[in-house]
CSV table of N, CA and C in Angstrom, one decimal:
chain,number,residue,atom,x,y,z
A,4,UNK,N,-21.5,6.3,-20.3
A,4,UNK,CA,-20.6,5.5,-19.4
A,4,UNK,C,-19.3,5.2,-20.1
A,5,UNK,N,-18.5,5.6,-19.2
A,5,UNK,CA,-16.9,5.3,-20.0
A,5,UNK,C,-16.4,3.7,-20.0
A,6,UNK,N,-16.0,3.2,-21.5
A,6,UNK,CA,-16.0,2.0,-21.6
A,6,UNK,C,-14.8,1.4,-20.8
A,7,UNK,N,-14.2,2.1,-19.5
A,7,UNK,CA,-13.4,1.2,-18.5
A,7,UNK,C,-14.0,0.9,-17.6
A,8,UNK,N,-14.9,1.9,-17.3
A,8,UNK,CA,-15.7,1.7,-15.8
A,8,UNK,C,-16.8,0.4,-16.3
A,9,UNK,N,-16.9,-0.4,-14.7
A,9,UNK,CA,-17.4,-1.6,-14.6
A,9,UNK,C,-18.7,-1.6,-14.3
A,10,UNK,N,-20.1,-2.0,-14.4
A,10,UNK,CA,-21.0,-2.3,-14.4
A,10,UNK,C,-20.9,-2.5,-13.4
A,11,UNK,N,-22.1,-1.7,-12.8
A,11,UNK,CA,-22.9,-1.3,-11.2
A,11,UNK,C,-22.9,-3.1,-10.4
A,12,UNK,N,-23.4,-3.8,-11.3
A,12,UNK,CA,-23.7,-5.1,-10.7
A,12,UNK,C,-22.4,-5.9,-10.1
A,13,UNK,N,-21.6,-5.8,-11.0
A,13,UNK,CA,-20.2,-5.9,-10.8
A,13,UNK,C,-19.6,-5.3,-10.0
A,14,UNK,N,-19.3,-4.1,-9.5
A,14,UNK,CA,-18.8,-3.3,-8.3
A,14,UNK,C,-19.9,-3.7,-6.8
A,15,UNK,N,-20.9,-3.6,-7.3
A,15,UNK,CA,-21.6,-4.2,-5.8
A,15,UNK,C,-21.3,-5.7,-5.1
A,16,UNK,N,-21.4,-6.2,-6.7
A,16,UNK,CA,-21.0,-8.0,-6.1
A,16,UNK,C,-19.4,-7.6,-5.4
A,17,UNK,N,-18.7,-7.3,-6.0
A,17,UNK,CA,-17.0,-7.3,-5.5
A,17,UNK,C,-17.2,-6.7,-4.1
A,18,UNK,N,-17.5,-5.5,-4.0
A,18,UNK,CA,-17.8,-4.9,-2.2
A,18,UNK,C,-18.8,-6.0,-1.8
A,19,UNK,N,-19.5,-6.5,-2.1
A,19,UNK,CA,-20.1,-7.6,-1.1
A,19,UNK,C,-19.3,-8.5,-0.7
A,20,UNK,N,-18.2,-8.9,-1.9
A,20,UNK,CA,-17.6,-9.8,-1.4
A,20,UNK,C,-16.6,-9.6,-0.2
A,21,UNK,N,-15.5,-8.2,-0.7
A,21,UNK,CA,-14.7,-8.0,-0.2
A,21,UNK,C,-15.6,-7.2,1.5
A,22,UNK,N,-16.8,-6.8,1.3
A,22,UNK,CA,-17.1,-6.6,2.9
A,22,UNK,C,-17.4,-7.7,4.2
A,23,UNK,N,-18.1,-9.4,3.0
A,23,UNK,CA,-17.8,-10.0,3.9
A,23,UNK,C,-16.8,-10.6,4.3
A,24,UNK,N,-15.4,-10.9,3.4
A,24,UNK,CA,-14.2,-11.7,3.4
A,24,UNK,C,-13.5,-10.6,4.6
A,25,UNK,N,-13.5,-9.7,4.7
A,25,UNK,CA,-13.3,-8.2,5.7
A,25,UNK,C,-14.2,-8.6,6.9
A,26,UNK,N,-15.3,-8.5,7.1
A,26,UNK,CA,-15.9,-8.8,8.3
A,26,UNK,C,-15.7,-10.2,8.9
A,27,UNK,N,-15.5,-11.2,8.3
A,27,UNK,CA,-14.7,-12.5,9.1
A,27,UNK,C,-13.8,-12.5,9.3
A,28,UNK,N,-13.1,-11.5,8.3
A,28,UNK,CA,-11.2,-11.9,8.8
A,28,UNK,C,-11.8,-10.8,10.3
A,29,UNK,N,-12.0,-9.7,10.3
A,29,UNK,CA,-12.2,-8.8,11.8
A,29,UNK,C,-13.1,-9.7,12.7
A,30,UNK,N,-14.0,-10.4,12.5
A,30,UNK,CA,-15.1,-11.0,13.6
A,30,UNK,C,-14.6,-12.5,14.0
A,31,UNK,N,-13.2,-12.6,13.1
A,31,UNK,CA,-12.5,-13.9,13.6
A,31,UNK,C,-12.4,-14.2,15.2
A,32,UNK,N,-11.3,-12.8,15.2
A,32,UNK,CA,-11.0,-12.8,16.3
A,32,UNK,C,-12.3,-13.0,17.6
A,33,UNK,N,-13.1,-12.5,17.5
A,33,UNK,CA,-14.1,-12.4,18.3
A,33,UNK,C,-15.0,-14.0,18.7
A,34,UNK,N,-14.4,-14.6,17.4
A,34,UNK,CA,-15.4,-16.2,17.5
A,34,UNK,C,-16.9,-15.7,16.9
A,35,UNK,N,-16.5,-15.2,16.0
A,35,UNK,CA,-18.0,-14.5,15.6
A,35,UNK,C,-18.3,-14.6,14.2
A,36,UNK,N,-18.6,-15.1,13.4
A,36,UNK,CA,-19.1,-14.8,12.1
A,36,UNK,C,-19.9,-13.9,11.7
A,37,UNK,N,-20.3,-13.2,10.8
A,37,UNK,CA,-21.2,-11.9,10.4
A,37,UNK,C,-22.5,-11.7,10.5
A,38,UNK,N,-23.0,-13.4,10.6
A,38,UNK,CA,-24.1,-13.4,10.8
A,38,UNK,C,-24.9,-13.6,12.2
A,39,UNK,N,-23.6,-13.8,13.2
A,39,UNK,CA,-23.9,-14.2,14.3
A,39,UNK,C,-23.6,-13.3,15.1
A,40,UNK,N,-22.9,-12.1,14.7
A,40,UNK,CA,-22.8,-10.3,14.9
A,40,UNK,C,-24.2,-9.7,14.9
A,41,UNK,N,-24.5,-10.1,13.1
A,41,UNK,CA,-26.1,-9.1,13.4
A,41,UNK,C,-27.1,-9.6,14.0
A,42,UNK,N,-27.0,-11.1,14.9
A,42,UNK,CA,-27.8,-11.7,15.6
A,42,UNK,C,-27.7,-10.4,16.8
A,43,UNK,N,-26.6,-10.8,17.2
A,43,UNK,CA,-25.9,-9.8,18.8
A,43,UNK,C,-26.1,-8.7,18.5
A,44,UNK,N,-26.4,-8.0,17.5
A,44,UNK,CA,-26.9,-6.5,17.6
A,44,UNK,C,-28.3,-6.4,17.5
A,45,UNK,N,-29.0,-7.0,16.9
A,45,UNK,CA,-30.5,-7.3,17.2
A,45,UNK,C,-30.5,-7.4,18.9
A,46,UNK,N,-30.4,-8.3,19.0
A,46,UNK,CA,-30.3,-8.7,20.8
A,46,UNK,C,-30.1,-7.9,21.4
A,47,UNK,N,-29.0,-7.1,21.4
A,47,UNK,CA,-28.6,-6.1,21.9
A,47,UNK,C,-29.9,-4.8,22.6
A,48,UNK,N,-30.7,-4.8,21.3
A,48,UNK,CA,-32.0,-4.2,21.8
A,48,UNK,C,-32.8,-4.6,22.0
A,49,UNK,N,-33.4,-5.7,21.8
A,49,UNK,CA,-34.3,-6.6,22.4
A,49,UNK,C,-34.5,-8.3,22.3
A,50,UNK,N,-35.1,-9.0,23.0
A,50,UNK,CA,-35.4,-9.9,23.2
A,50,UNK,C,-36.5,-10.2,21.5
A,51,UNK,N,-36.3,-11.9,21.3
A,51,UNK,CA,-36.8,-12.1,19.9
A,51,UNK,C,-36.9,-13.9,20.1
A,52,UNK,N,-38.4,-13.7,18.9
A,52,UNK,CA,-37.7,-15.4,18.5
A,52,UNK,C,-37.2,-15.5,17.4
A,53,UNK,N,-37.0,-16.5,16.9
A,53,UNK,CA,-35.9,-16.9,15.6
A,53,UNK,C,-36.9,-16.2,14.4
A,54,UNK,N,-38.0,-16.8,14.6
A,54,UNK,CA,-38.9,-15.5,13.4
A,54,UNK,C,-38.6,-13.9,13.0
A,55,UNK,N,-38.3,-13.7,14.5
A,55,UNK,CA,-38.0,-12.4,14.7
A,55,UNK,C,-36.8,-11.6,14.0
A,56,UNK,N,-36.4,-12.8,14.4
A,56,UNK,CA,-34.5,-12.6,13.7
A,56,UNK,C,-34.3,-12.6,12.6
A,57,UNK,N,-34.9,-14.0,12.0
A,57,UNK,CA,-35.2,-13.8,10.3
A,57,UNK,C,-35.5,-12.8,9.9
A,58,UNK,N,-36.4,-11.7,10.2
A,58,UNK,CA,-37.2,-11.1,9.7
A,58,UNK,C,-35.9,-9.7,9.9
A,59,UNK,N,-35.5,-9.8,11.1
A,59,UNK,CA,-34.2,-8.6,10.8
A,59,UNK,C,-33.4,-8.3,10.0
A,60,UNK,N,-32.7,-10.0,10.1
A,60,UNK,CA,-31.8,-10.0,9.4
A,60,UNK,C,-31.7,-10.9,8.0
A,61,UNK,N,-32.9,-10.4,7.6
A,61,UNK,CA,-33.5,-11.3,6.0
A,61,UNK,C,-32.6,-11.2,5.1
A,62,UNK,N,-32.3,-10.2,4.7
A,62,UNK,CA,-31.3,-9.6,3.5
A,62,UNK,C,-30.2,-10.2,3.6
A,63,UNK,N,-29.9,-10.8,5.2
A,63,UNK,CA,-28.3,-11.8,4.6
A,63,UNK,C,-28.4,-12.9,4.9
A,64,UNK,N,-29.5,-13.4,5.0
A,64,UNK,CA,-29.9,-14.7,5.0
A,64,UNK,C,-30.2,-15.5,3.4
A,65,UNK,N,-29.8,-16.5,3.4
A,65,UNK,CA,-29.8,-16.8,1.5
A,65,UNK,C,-31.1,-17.6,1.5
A,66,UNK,N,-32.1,-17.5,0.8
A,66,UNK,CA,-33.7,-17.5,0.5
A,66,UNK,C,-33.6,-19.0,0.1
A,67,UNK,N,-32.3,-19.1,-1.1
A,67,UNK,CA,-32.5,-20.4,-1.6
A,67,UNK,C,-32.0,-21.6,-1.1
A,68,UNK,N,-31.8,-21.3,-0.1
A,68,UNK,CA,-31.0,-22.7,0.8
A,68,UNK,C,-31.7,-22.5,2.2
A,69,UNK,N,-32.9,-21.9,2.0
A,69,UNK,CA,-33.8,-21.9,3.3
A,69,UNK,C,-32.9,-21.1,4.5
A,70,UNK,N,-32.3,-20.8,4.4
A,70,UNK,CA,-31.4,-20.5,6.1
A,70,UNK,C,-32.4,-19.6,6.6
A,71,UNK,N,-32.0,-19.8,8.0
A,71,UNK,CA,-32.5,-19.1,9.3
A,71,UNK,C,-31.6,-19.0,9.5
A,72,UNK,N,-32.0,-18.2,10.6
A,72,UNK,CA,-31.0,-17.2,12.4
A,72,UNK,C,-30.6,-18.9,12.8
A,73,UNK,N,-31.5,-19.7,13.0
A,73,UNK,CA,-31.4,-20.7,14.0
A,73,UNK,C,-29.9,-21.2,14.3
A,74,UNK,N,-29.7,-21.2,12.6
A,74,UNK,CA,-28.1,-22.5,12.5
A,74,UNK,C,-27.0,-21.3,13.1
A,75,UNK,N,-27.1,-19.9,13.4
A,75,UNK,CA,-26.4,-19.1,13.6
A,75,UNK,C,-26.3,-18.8,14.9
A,76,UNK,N,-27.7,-19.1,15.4
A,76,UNK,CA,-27.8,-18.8,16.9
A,76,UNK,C,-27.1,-20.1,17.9
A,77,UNK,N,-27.4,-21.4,17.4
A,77,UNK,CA,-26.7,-22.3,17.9
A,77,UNK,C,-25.2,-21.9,18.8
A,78,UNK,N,-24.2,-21.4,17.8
A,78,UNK,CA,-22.7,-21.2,18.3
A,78,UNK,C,-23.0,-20.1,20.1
A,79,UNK,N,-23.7,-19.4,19.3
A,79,UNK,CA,-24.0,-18.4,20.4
A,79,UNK,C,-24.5,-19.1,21.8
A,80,UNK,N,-25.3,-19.7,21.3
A,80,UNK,CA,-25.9,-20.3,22.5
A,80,UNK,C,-24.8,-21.1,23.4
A,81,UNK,N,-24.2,-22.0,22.5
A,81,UNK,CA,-23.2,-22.9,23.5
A,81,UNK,C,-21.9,-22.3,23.8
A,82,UNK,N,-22.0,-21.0,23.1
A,82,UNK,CA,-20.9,-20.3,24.1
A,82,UNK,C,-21.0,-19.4,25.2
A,83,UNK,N,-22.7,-19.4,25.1
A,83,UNK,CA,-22.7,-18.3,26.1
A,83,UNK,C,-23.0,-16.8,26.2
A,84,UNK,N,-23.4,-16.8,24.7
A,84,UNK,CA,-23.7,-15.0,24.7
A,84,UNK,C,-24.7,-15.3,24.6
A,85,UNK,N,-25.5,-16.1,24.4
A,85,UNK,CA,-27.2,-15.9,24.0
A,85,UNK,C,-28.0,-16.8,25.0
A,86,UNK,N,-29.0,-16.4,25.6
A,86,UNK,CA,-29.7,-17.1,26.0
A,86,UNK,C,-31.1,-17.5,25.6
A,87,UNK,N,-31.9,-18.6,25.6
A,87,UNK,CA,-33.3,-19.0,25.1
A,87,UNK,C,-34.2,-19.3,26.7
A,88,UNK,N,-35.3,-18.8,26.4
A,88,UNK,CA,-36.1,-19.7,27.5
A,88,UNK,C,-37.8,-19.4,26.7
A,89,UNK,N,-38.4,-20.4,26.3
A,89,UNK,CA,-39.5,-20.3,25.5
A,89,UNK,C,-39.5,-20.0,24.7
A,90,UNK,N,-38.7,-19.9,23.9
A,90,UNK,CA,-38.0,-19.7,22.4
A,90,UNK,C,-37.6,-18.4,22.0
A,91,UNK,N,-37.5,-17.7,22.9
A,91,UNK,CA,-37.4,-16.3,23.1
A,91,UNK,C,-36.0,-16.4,23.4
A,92,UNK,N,-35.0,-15.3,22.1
A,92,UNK,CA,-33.5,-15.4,22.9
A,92,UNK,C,-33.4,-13.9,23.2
A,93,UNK,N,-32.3,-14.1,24.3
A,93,UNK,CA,-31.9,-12.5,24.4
A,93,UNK,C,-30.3,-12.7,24.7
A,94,UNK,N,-29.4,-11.6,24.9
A,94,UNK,CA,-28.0,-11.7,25.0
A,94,UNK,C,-28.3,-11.8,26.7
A,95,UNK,N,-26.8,-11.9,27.1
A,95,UNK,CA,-26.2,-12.3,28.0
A,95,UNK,C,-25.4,-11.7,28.3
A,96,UNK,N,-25.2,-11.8,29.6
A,96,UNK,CA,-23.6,-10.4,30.0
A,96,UNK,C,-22.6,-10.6,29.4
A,97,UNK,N,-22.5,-11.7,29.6
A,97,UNK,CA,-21.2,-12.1,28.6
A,97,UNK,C,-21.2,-11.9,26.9
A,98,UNK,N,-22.4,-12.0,26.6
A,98,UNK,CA,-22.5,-11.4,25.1
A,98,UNK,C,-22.9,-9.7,24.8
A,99,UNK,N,-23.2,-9.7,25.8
A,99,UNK,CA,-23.2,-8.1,25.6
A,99,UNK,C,-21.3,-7.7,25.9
A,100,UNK,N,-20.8,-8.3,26.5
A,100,UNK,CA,-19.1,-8.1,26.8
A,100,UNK,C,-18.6,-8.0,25.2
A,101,UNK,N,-18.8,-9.7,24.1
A,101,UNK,CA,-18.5,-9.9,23.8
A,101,UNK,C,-18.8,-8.6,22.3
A,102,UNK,N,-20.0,-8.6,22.4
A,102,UNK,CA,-20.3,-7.3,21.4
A,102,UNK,C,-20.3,-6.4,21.5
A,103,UNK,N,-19.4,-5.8,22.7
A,103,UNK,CA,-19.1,-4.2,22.8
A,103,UNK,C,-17.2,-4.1,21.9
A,104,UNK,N,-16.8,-5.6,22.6
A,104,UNK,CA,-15.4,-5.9,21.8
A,104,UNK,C,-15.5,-5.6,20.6
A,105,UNK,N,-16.4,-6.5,20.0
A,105,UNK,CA,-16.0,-6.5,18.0
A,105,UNK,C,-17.2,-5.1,18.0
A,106,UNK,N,-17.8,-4.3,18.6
A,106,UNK,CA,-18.3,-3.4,17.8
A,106,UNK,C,-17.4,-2.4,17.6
A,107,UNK,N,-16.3,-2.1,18.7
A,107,UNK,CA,-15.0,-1.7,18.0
A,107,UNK,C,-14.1,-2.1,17.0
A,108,UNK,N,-13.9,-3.4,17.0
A,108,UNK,CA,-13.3,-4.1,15.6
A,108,UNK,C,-14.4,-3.5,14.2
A,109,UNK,N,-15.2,-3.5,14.5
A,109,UNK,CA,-16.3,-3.6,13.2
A,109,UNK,C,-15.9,-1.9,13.0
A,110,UNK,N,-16.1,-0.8,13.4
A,110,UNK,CA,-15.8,0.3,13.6
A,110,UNK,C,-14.5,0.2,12.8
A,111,UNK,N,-13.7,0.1,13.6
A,111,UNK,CA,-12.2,-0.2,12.8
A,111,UNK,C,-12.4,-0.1,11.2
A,112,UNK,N,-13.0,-1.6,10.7
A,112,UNK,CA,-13.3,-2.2,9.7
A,112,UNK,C,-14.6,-0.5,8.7
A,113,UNK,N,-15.4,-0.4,9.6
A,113,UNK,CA,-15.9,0.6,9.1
A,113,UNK,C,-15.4,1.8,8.5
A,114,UNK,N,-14.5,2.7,9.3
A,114,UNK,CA,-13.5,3.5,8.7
A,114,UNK,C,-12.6,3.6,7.8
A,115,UNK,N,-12.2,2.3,7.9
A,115,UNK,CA,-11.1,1.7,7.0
A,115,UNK,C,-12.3,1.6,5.2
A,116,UNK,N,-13.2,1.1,5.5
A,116,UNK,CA,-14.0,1.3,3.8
A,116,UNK,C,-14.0,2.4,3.3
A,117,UNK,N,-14.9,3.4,4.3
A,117,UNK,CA,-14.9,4.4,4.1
A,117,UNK,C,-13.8,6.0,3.5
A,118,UNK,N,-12.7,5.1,4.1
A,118,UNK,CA,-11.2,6.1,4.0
A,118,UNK,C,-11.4,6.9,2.6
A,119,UNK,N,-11.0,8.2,2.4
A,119,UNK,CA,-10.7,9.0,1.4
A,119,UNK,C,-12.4,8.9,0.7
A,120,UNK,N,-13.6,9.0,1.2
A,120,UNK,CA,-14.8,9.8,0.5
A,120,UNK,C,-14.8,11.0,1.0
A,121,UNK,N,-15.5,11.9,0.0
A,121,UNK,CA,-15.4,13.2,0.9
A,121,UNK,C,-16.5,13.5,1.5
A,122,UNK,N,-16.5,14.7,2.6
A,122,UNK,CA,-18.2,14.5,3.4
A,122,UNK,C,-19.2,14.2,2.7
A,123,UNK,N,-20.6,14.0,3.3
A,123,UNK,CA,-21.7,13.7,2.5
A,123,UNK,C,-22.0,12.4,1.9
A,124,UNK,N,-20.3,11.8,0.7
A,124,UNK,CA,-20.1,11.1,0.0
A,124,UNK,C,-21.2,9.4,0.5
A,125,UNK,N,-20.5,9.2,1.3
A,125,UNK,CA,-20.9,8.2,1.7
A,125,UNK,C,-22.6,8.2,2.0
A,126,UNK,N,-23.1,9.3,2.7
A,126,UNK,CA,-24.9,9.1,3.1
A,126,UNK,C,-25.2,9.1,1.4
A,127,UNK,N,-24.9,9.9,0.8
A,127,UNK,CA,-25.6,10.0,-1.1
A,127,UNK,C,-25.2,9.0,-1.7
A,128,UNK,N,-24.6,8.1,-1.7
A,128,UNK,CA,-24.3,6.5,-2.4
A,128,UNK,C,-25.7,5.8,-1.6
A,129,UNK,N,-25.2,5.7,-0.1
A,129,UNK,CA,-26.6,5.1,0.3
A,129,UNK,C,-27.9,5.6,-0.2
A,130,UNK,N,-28.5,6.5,-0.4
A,130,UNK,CA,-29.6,7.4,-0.8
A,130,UNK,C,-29.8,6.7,-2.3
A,131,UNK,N,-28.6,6.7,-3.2
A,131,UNK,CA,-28.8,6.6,-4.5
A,131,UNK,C,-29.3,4.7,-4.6
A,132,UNK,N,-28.1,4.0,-3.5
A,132,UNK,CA,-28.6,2.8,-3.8
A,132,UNK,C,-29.9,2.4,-3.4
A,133,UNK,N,-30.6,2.7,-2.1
A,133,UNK,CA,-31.6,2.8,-2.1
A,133,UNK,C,-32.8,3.5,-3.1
A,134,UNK,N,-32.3,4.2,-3.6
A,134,UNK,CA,-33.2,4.8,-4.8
A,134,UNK,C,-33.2,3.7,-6.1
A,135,UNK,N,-31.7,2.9,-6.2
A,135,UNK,CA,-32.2,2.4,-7.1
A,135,UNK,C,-33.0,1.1,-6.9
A,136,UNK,N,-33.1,0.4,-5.4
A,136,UNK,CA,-33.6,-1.0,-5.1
A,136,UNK,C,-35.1,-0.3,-5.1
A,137,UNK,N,-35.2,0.6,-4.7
A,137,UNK,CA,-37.1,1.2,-4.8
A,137,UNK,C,-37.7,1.1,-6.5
A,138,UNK,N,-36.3,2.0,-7.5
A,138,UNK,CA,-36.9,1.5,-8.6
A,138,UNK,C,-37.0,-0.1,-9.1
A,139,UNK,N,-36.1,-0.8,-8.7
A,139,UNK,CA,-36.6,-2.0,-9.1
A,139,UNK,C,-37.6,-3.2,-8.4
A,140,UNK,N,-37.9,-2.8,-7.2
A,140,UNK,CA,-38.4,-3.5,-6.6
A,140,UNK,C,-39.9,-3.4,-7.4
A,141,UNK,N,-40.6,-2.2,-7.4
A,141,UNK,CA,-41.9,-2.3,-7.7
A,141,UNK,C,-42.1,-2.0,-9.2
């Protein structure tokens, strides 16, 4: 390892950062936060309860401060994209409107990270990082 390049841990935390400080500045516009996107794309395919959602969207949910979907699904709800009836939510026309909008903004945002890899580049990073979370997990 060449002693300028930055430790793995270090380049991952900064793209985390910089992908979510990037996905609110784009999902601003939308009245949307990041987490209340991967709600609407869950939804998008099917109907769920909050369990459900957790369970999707675990990885960006923070373990140590207990959070759920719930505190996320609220905004949705009182705007209108999400509906509940027996604790079961699903989107709404109007949230299906709203997340066909920002999945072009997100797209945007998507290309723009990506800019200047060359083909392949991008699936073999994913491959590798997943290979490394397999080695550490077990």
């Amino acid at each position: 390892m060449q002693e300028t390049q930055r430790p793995i841990g270090f380049l991952l935390r900064t793209l985390d950062r910089l992908l979510e400080e990037r996905f609110d500045e784009a999902l601003e516009r939308h009245r949307l936060s990041r987490r209340q996107w991967q709600l609407l794309n869950v939804l998008a395919d099917t109907q769920a309860t909050v369990a459900q959602l957790d369970e999707a969207i675990a990885p960006l949910l923070d373990d140590g401060a207990e959070e759920t979907s719930e505190r996320h699904l609220e905004p949705l709800l009182g705007g209108g994209l999400v509906a509940e009836k027996g604790g079961v939510y699903r989107l709404t026309d109007l949230g299906r409107m709203e997340l066909h909008g920002a999945r072009d903004t997100v797209h945007g945002l998507r290309e723009q990270t990506v800019r200047g890899l060359e083909e392949g580049e991008y699936e073999r990073t994913l491959r590798a990082l997943q290979a490394m979370i397999d080695n550490l997990s077990g």
